[in-house]
Coordinates of C-alpha atoms and ligand atoms in Angstrom, one line a residue:
M1 CA -17.3 17.2 -25.4
N2 CA -15.6 16.2 -21.9
N3 CA -12.4 17.0 -21.0
D4 CA -11.0 13.6 -18.8
K5 CA -7.5 12.8 -19.7
I6 CA -6.9 11.1 -23.1
W7 CA -3.9 8.8 -22.1
L8 CA -1.1 7.7 -24.6
S9 CA -1.9 4.5 -23.8
S10 CA -3.8 3.2 -20.9
P11 CA -4.9 -0.1 -20.0
H12 CA -7.9 -1.8 -21.7
M13 CA -10.0 -4.5 -20.8
G14 CA -11.8 -6.8 -22.3
G15 CA -14.3 -8.4 -20.0
N16 CA -13.2 -11.7 -19.3
E17 CA -10.3 -11.3 -17.1
Q18 CA -12.2 -11.5 -14.0
T19 CA -14.0 -14.6 -14.9
Y20 CA -10.1 -16.2 -15.0
V21 CA -9.5 -14.1 -11.6
Q22 CA -12.5 -15.9 -9.7
Q23 CA -11.4 -18.6 -10.9
A24 CA -8.0 -18.3 -9.8
F25 CA -10.1 -16.7 -6.1
D26 CA -12.6 -19.9 -6.8
T27 CA -9.7 -22.5 -6.4
N28 CA -7.4 -20.9 -4.5
W29 CA -4.7 -20.6 -7.2
V30 CA -3.0 -17.8 -5.8
A31 CA 0.0 -17.7 -6.4
P32 CA 3.1 -17.7 -9.0
L33 CA 1.7 -21.2 -10.5
G34 CA -1.5 -22.3 -11.4
P35 CA -3.5 -23.1 -14.2
N36 CA -4.0 -19.8 -15.4
V37 CA 0.2 -19.3 -15.5
T38 CA 0.3 -22.1 -18.0
G39 CA -3.2 -21.2 -20.0
L40 CA -1.4 -18.4 -20.4
E41 CA 1.8 -19.8 -21.7
Q42 CA 0.1 -22.3 -24.2
D43 CA -2.7 -19.1 -25.8
L44 CA 0.9 -17.2 -26.7
E45 CA 2.7 -20.7 -27.7
N46 CA -0.2 -20.7 -30.3
Y47 CA -1.3 -17.3 -31.1
L48 CA 2.8 -17.0 -31.9
N49 CA 2.6 -19.5 -34.5
E50 CA 5.7 -21.4 -34.2
E51 CA 8.0 -23.7 -32.5
V52 CA 8.4 -21.3 -29.8
F53 CA 8.0 -22.1 -25.7
V54 CA 7.0 -19.6 -23.7
G55 CA 7.9 -18.5 -19.8
A56 CA 5.4 -16.3 -17.8
L57 CA 6.9 -14.3 -15.5
S58 CA 7.2 -10.7 -13.6
S59 CA 7.6 -8.8 -15.7
G60 CA 10.0 -8.0 -19.5
T61 CA 12.7 -6.6 -17.5
A62 CA 13.0 -9.9 -15.8
A63 CA 12.9 -11.8 -19.1
I64 CA 15.4 -9.7 -20.7
H65 CA 17.5 -10.5 -18.0
L66 CA 17.2 -14.4 -17.4
G67 CA 17.1 -14.1 -21.1
L68 CA 20.7 -12.4 -21.3
I69 CA 21.5 -15.1 -17.9
L70 CA 20.9 -18.1 -20.2
L71 CA 22.9 -16.8 -23.4
G72 CA 26.1 -16.7 -20.6
V73 CA 26.3 -13.4 -20.5
K74 CA 28.5 -12.7 -17.3
A75 CA 30.4 -9.7 -15.9
G76 CA 33.0 -8.5 -18.0
D77 CA 31.5 -9.6 -21.2
E78 CA 30.2 -7.2 -23.7
V79 CA 26.6 -7.0 -25.1
I80 CA 25.5 -4.8 -27.6
C81 CA 22.1 -2.8 -27.5
Q82 CA 19.9 -0.7 -29.6
S83 CA 20.8 2.9 -28.0
M84 CA 17.2 4.3 -28.9
T85 CA 15.3 2.5 -26.8
F86 CA 13.4 2.1 -23.2
S87 CA 16.1 1.5 -20.3
A88 CA 14.3 -1.8 -19.8
S89 CA 16.6 -3.2 -23.0
A90 CA 19.6 -1.8 -21.3
N91 CA 19.5 -2.2 -17.3
P92 CA 20.0 -5.5 -16.8
I93 CA 23.5 -5.8 -18.7
L94 CA 24.5 -3.4 -16.1
Y95 CA 22.9 -6.1 -13.1
Q96 CA 25.0 -8.9 -15.1
G97 CA 28.0 -7.0 -14.4
A98 CA 28.7 -6.3 -18.3
V99 CA 29.6 -4.3 -20.4
P100 CA 26.5 -2.4 -22.9
V101 CA 27.7 -1.7 -26.8
F102 CA 24.8 0.7 -27.5
I103 CA 24.0 1.2 -31.6
D104 CA 22.4 4.3 -33.6
S105 CA 18.9 3.7 -35.3
E106 CA 18.1 3.6 -39.2
P107 CA 15.9 5.9 -40.5
D108 CA 13.4 2.9 -41.9
T109 CA 11.9 1.9 -39.0
W110 CA 14.0 3.6 -36.6
N111 CA 16.1 0.9 -35.3
M112 CA 19.1 -0.8 -34.7
C113 CA 21.3 0.0 -38.0
P114 CA 22.8 -3.1 -39.6
D115 CA 25.2 -1.3 -41.1
A116 CA 26.7 0.1 -37.6
L117 CA 26.2 -2.9 -35.8
E118 CA 28.2 -4.6 -37.9
E119 CA 31.0 -1.8 -37.6
A120 CA 30.7 -2.2 -34.0
I121 CA 30.9 -6.1 -34.3
K122 CA 34.2 -5.6 -35.9
D123 CA 35.6 -2.7 -33.5
R124 CA 34.9 -4.5 -30.7
I125 CA 36.2 -8.3 -31.7
S126 CA 39.5 -6.2 -33.1
K127 CA 39.5 -4.8 -29.3
G128 CA 39.7 -8.5 -28.7
K129 CA 36.0 -9.0 -27.0
K130 CA 33.3 -10.5 -29.1
P131 CA 30.0 -9.5 -28.2
K132 CA 28.2 -12.1 -26.4
A133 CA 24.3 -10.7 -27.3
I134 CA 22.8 -8.4 -29.2
I135 CA 19.6 -6.9 -28.2
P136 CA 17.5 -5.1 -31.0
V137 CA 14.0 -3.3 -31.0
H138 CA 10.4 -3.4 -32.1
L139 CA 10.2 0.2 -31.3
Y140 CA 6.5 1.1 -31.1
G141 CA 5.7 -2.1 -32.9
V142 CA 7.6 -1.6 -35.4
P143 CA 9.5 -4.1 -36.3
Y144 CA 13.2 -4.1 -36.7
K145 CA 15.2 -5.0 -39.9
I146 CA 14.7 -8.7 -39.1
D147 CA 16.6 -10.3 -41.8
E148 CA 19.5 -7.6 -42.2
I149 CA 20.3 -8.2 -38.7
R150 CA 20.1 -11.9 -38.5
E151 CA 22.4 -11.3 -41.8
V152 CA 25.2 -10.1 -39.5
A153 CA 24.7 -11.7 -36.3
D154 CA 24.5 -15.1 -38.0
R155 CA 28.1 -13.8 -39.8
Y156 CA 30.0 -13.4 -36.3
G157 CA 27.6 -16.1 -34.5
I158 CA 26.7 -13.8 -31.7
P159 CA 23.3 -14.7 -30.6
I160 CA 19.8 -12.1 -30.7
L161 CA 18.2 -11.7 -27.8
E162 CA 14.8 -9.4 -29.4
D163 CA 13.5 -6.8 -27.4
S164 CA 9.5 -7.5 -28.5
A165 CA 8.0 -5.8 -25.3
E166 CA 6.2 -3.6 -27.6
A167 CA 5.7 -5.3 -30.2
L168 CA 3.0 -8.3 -29.5
G169 CA 0.9 -9.2 -32.3
S170 CA 3.5 -7.3 -35.0
A171 CA 4.8 -9.6 -37.9
Y172 CA 7.0 -9.5 -41.0
K173 CA 7.0 -11.3 -44.0
G174 CA 4.1 -13.3 -42.0
R175 CA 5.5 -14.3 -38.4
K176 CA 5.4 -12.7 -35.5
C177 CA 7.3 -10.7 -34.0
G178 CA 8.7 -12.6 -30.5
T179 CA 9.6 -15.5 -32.6
F180 CA 12.8 -13.8 -34.5
G181 CA 15.0 -13.9 -31.3
D182 CA 17.2 -17.0 -30.3
I183 CA 15.7 -15.8 -27.5
S184 CA 12.6 -12.7 -27.1
V185 CA 10.8 -10.8 -24.7
L186 CA 7.1 -9.6 -24.3
S187 CA 6.3 -7.7 -22.0
F188 CA 2.7 -6.9 -20.2
N189 CA 2.9 -4.0 -18.7
G190 CA 0.1 -1.4 -17.9
N191 CA 0.7 0.4 -21.0
K192 CA 1.4 -2.6 -23.5
I193 CA -0.8 -3.9 -25.9
I194 CA -2.6 -5.9 -23.7
T195 CA -1.6 -6.0 -20.1
T196 CA -1.7 -8.6 -17.0
S197 CA -1.0 -5.2 -14.8
G198 CA 2.6 -6.1 -14.6
G199 CA 3.9 -9.0 -16.0
G200 CA 6.2 -9.9 -19.2
A201 CA 7.5 -13.7 -21.2
I202 CA 10.6 -14.9 -21.9
V203 CA 9.9 -17.0 -25.7
T204 CA 12.7 -19.7 -26.1
K205 CA 13.6 -22.2 -29.5
T206 CA 13.5 -25.4 -26.6
R207 CA 11.3 -26.7 -24.2
E208 CA 15.4 -27.4 -22.1
L209 CA 16.0 -23.2 -22.2
K210 CA 12.6 -22.4 -21.3
D211 CA 12.4 -25.4 -18.4
R212 CA 16.1 -23.0 -17.1
A213 CA 14.6 -20.1 -18.1
V214 CA 11.7 -20.8 -14.8
F215 CA 13.9 -22.7 -13.5
F216 CA 16.2 -18.9 -12.4
S217 CA 12.6 -17.4 -12.1
T218 CA 11.3 -19.4 -8.8
Q219 CA 14.5 -19.3 -7.0
S220 CA 16.8 -21.9 -8.8
R221 CA 16.0 -24.7 -6.6
D222 CA 17.8 -27.7 -7.2
Q223 CA 16.0 -31.4 -6.3
A224 CA 16.4 -32.0 -3.2
P225 CA 13.4 -32.1 -0.3
H226 CA 14.9 -29.3 1.6
Y227 CA 15.8 -26.0 0.1
Q228 CA 19.0 -26.1 -1.6
H229 CA 20.5 -24.2 -4.7
S230 CA 23.6 -24.2 -6.6
E231 CA 22.5 -21.8 -8.8
I232 CA 21.6 -17.8 -8.1
G233 CA 17.7 -17.7 -7.9
Y234 CA 15.3 -15.4 -8.6
N235 CA 12.0 -14.5 -7.9
Y236 CA 10.3 -13.5 -11.4
R237 CA 7.5 -15.5 -11.9
M238 CA 3.8 -14.7 -13.0
S239 CA 1.3 -15.1 -10.5
N240 CA -1.7 -17.1 -11.3
I241 CA -3.9 -13.7 -10.6
C242 CA -2.1 -12.1 -13.2
A243 CA -1.9 -14.6 -15.8
G244 CA -5.5 -15.1 -15.3
I245 CA -5.9 -11.2 -16.3
G246 CA -3.3 -11.6 -19.8
R247 CA -6.2 -14.9 -20.3
G248 CA -8.6 -12.7 -21.3
Q249 CA -6.5 -10.4 -22.2
M250 CA -5.4 -12.6 -25.0
E251 CA -9.1 -13.1 -26.2
V252 CA -8.9 -9.5 -27.4
L253 CA -5.2 -8.5 -28.4
D254 CA -6.3 -8.9 -32.0
K255 CA -9.2 -6.7 -32.1
H256 CA -6.3 -4.0 -30.1
V257 CA -3.6 -5.2 -32.9
Q258 CA -7.1 -3.2 -35.5
A259 CA -7.4 -0.7 -33.1
R260 CA -4.1 0.8 -32.6
R261 CA -3.4 0.1 -36.5
G262 CA -6.4 2.2 -36.8
M263 CA -5.4 4.9 -34.6
H264 CA -2.3 5.2 -37.1
D265 CA -4.4 5.3 -39.7
F266 CA -6.7 8.0 -37.6
Y267 CA -3.4 10.4 -37.6
L268 CA -2.3 9.5 -41.1
A269 CA -5.9 11.7 -42.1
A270 CA -5.5 13.9 -39.6
F271 CA -1.8 15.3 -41.0
E272 CA -2.3 15.2 -44.0
Q273 CA -2.4 18.3 -45.5
V274 CA -0.5 19.9 -42.5
Q275 CA 2.8 21.0 -43.7
G276 CA 6.3 19.7 -41.7
V277 CA 4.7 17.2 -39.9
N278 CA 5.3 13.0 -40.9
V279 CA 3.3 10.4 -39.2
F280 CA 6.0 7.2 -39.6
E281 CA 5.1 5.0 -41.7
V282 CA 6.4 1.4 -42.6
P283 CA 9.1 0.8 -45.1
N284 CA 7.2 -2.2 -47.2
E285 CA 4.5 -4.3 -47.1
D286 CA 6.8 -7.1 -45.5
Y287 CA 6.2 -4.8 -42.3
Y288 CA 3.2 -5.9 -40.1
P289 CA 3.3 -3.4 -37.3
N290 CA 1.0 -3.2 -34.1
F291 CA 1.3 0.5 -34.5
W292 CA 1.4 0.3 -30.5
L293 CA 2.2 4.0 -29.8
T294 CA 1.7 5.8 -33.3
S295 CA 4.6 8.7 -33.8
I296 CA 5.0 11.8 -35.9
V297 CA 8.1 14.1 -36.6
V298 CA 7.5 17.8 -36.4
N299 CA 10.4 19.7 -38.9
P300 CA 10.3 23.3 -37.6
S301 CA 12.0 24.9 -40.8
E302 CA 8.4 23.2 -42.2
T303 CA 6.2 23.7 -40.1
K304 CA 3.9 27.7 -40.5
G305 CA 5.8 29.8 -37.4
G306 CA 8.0 27.3 -36.9
K307 CA 6.5 25.3 -35.0
T308 CA 8.2 22.7 -33.2
R309 CA 7.4 19.2 -31.6
E310 CA 7.8 20.7 -27.9
D311 CA 5.8 23.4 -28.2
F312 CA 2.8 20.8 -29.7
R313 CA 3.5 18.8 -26.6
L314 CA 2.7 21.6 -24.7
Y315 CA -0.2 22.7 -26.3
L316 CA -1.7 19.2 -25.8
E317 CA -1.1 19.3 -22.2
T318 CA -3.0 22.4 -21.9
L319 CA -5.7 20.0 -23.7
N320 CA -5.3 17.3 -20.8
I321 CA -4.0 15.8 -23.5
E322 CA -0.6 13.6 -23.4
S323 CA 1.8 12.5 -25.4
R324 CA 5.4 12.2 -25.4
P325 CA 9.0 12.8 -26.6
L326 CA 10.7 9.5 -28.4
W327 CA 13.1 7.4 -26.1
K328 CA 16.1 9.7 -25.1
P329 CA 18.9 7.0 -26.5
M330 CA 20.3 5.4 -24.2
H331 CA 23.8 6.6 -25.3
L332 CA 22.7 10.3 -24.0
Q333 CA 21.5 9.2 -20.9
P334 CA 23.8 9.6 -17.7
I335 CA 24.4 6.5 -16.2
F336 CA 24.7 5.1 -19.9
A337 CA 27.3 7.9 -21.7
S338 CA 29.9 6.1 -20.4
Y339 CA 29.8 3.2 -22.5
P340 CA 30.5 2.9 -26.0
Y341 CA 28.4 4.2 -29.6
Y342 CA 28.3 3.1 -32.9
G343 CA 26.6 5.3 -35.5
G344 CA 25.8 8.8 -35.9
K345 CA 22.8 10.8 -35.1
V346 CA 19.9 9.5 -36.6
S347 CA 18.6 8.5 -32.8
E348 CA 19.5 12.1 -31.7
K349 CA 17.5 13.8 -34.3
L350 CA 14.2 11.7 -33.8
F351 CA 14.8 12.3 -29.9
D352 CA 14.8 16.3 -30.9
D353 CA 11.6 15.9 -33.8
G354 CA 9.6 13.0 -32.5
L355 CA 6.5 12.6 -30.6
C356 CA 4.4 10.1 -29.9
L357 CA 0.3 10.5 -29.4
P358 CA -2.5 8.8 -27.7
S359 CA -3.0 5.1 -29.4
G360 CA -4.8 3.5 -27.1
S361 CA -7.3 0.8 -28.5
N362 CA -10.0 2.2 -26.5
M363 CA -10.0 5.8 -27.6
T364 CA -13.1 7.2 -28.1
Q365 CA -15.0 9.2 -30.8
N366 CA -15.0 12.1 -28.1
D367 CA -11.0 11.5 -28.0
K368 CA -10.6 11.6 -31.7
D369 CA -12.9 14.8 -31.8
R370 CA -10.6 16.2 -29.3
M371 CA -7.3 15.6 -31.1
L372 CA -8.4 16.0 -34.9
E373 CA -9.2 20.1 -33.0
A374 CA -6.2 20.1 -31.6
I375 CA -4.4 19.5 -34.6
K376 CA -6.1 21.7 -36.3
V377 CA -6.1 24.8 -34.1
F378 CA -2.2 24.4 -33.3
F379 CA -0.8 23.9 -37.0
G380 CA -3.3 26.5 -38.5
Ligands
LIG1 C1 8.3 -2.0 -21.7 C2 9.5 -2.3 -22.4 C3 9.9 -3.5 -21.4 C4 9.9 -3.7 -20.1 O1 8.4 -4.2 -19.9 P1 8.4 -4.9 -18.4 O2 7.3 -5.4 -18.1 O3 7.8 -2.8 -18.1 O4 9.2 -4.5 -17.6 C5 11.1 -3.7 -21.9 N1 12.0 -3.6 -23.6 C6 10.4 -2.0 -24.2 C7 11.4 -1.5 -25.3 C8 9.7 -1.5 -22.8 O5 8.8 -1.1 -24.1

């Protein structure tokens, strides 16, 4: 057995990426526009399989920022955001000078709790401010409670900015994640299910909104022979080189989803006999996750010898195997701690006991054998 580092999630090339990148060089489309950009947008629109419009951007974070701008979020506005997530879901709220309001998770999908969401909306309205947008997240590729969150959002007439950065290839009731928001966001960062080395996309329901996002992403240039600007611009467009990588990756996206789901099956079997460790599973068949990362919850009062998730993480580290605690909730982060929070301790408890395990679509049999051995030895 080799002892190479096993990563949580690393880039996995399909083979044709360089062909598209070569085409970009051959035609000198080395710019934040070109046939690969339009091609990738088309590929994604076809893949999402709904009446949607896709704008390729430099990152998922940029897409969230532009999403907030398109929804009219301005300084002093309040925006509701899932607390347990990557900080990139929430940072753009601050870019706009707006105020994040954080919501706890529910235990079934680990995503935004619909009850805490409604409680927050009612309370914010009673304090004189109706939130401008809701940002729920499909953590680790597991869809949030789509119907329940939509129902609450519609009852109060608040748009949803769907953070689908981790969930390309996931679906709920047969519909693809990335199509459930009034505006949705995808990421192609190096660790995501497919990568453009770095990149993201905004998904809209109308061509006008997509065009508006692209306008903002290319420095908000008015129609004029000189450079003229009536609005704040951003440099957020995807480059034609990165989009070339993305076109190659789209060819293997479904294979990657199958492989990641296979890793989830692998861990289900690996932990079946282990006391005090639960592999995270979805509530029912409506949920079709890409299982971007497979996660476990370690309950030290049930494990042999009271072993904790942190004991396991440190043990894996000695074997050159990367694992990571679940996202630390935003309401516990120094930068966000002073903002309003609604809910209980679901996400805090998950953060204490949860661990993400290596889940890449490129895990080899040797990698899996090392993981199995580690689990066997550590949990006895
Ligand atoms: C990765 C990620 C983002 C940000 O995407 P980038 O492309 O890295 O900017 C946003 N939200 C979540 C939940 C993510 O995992």
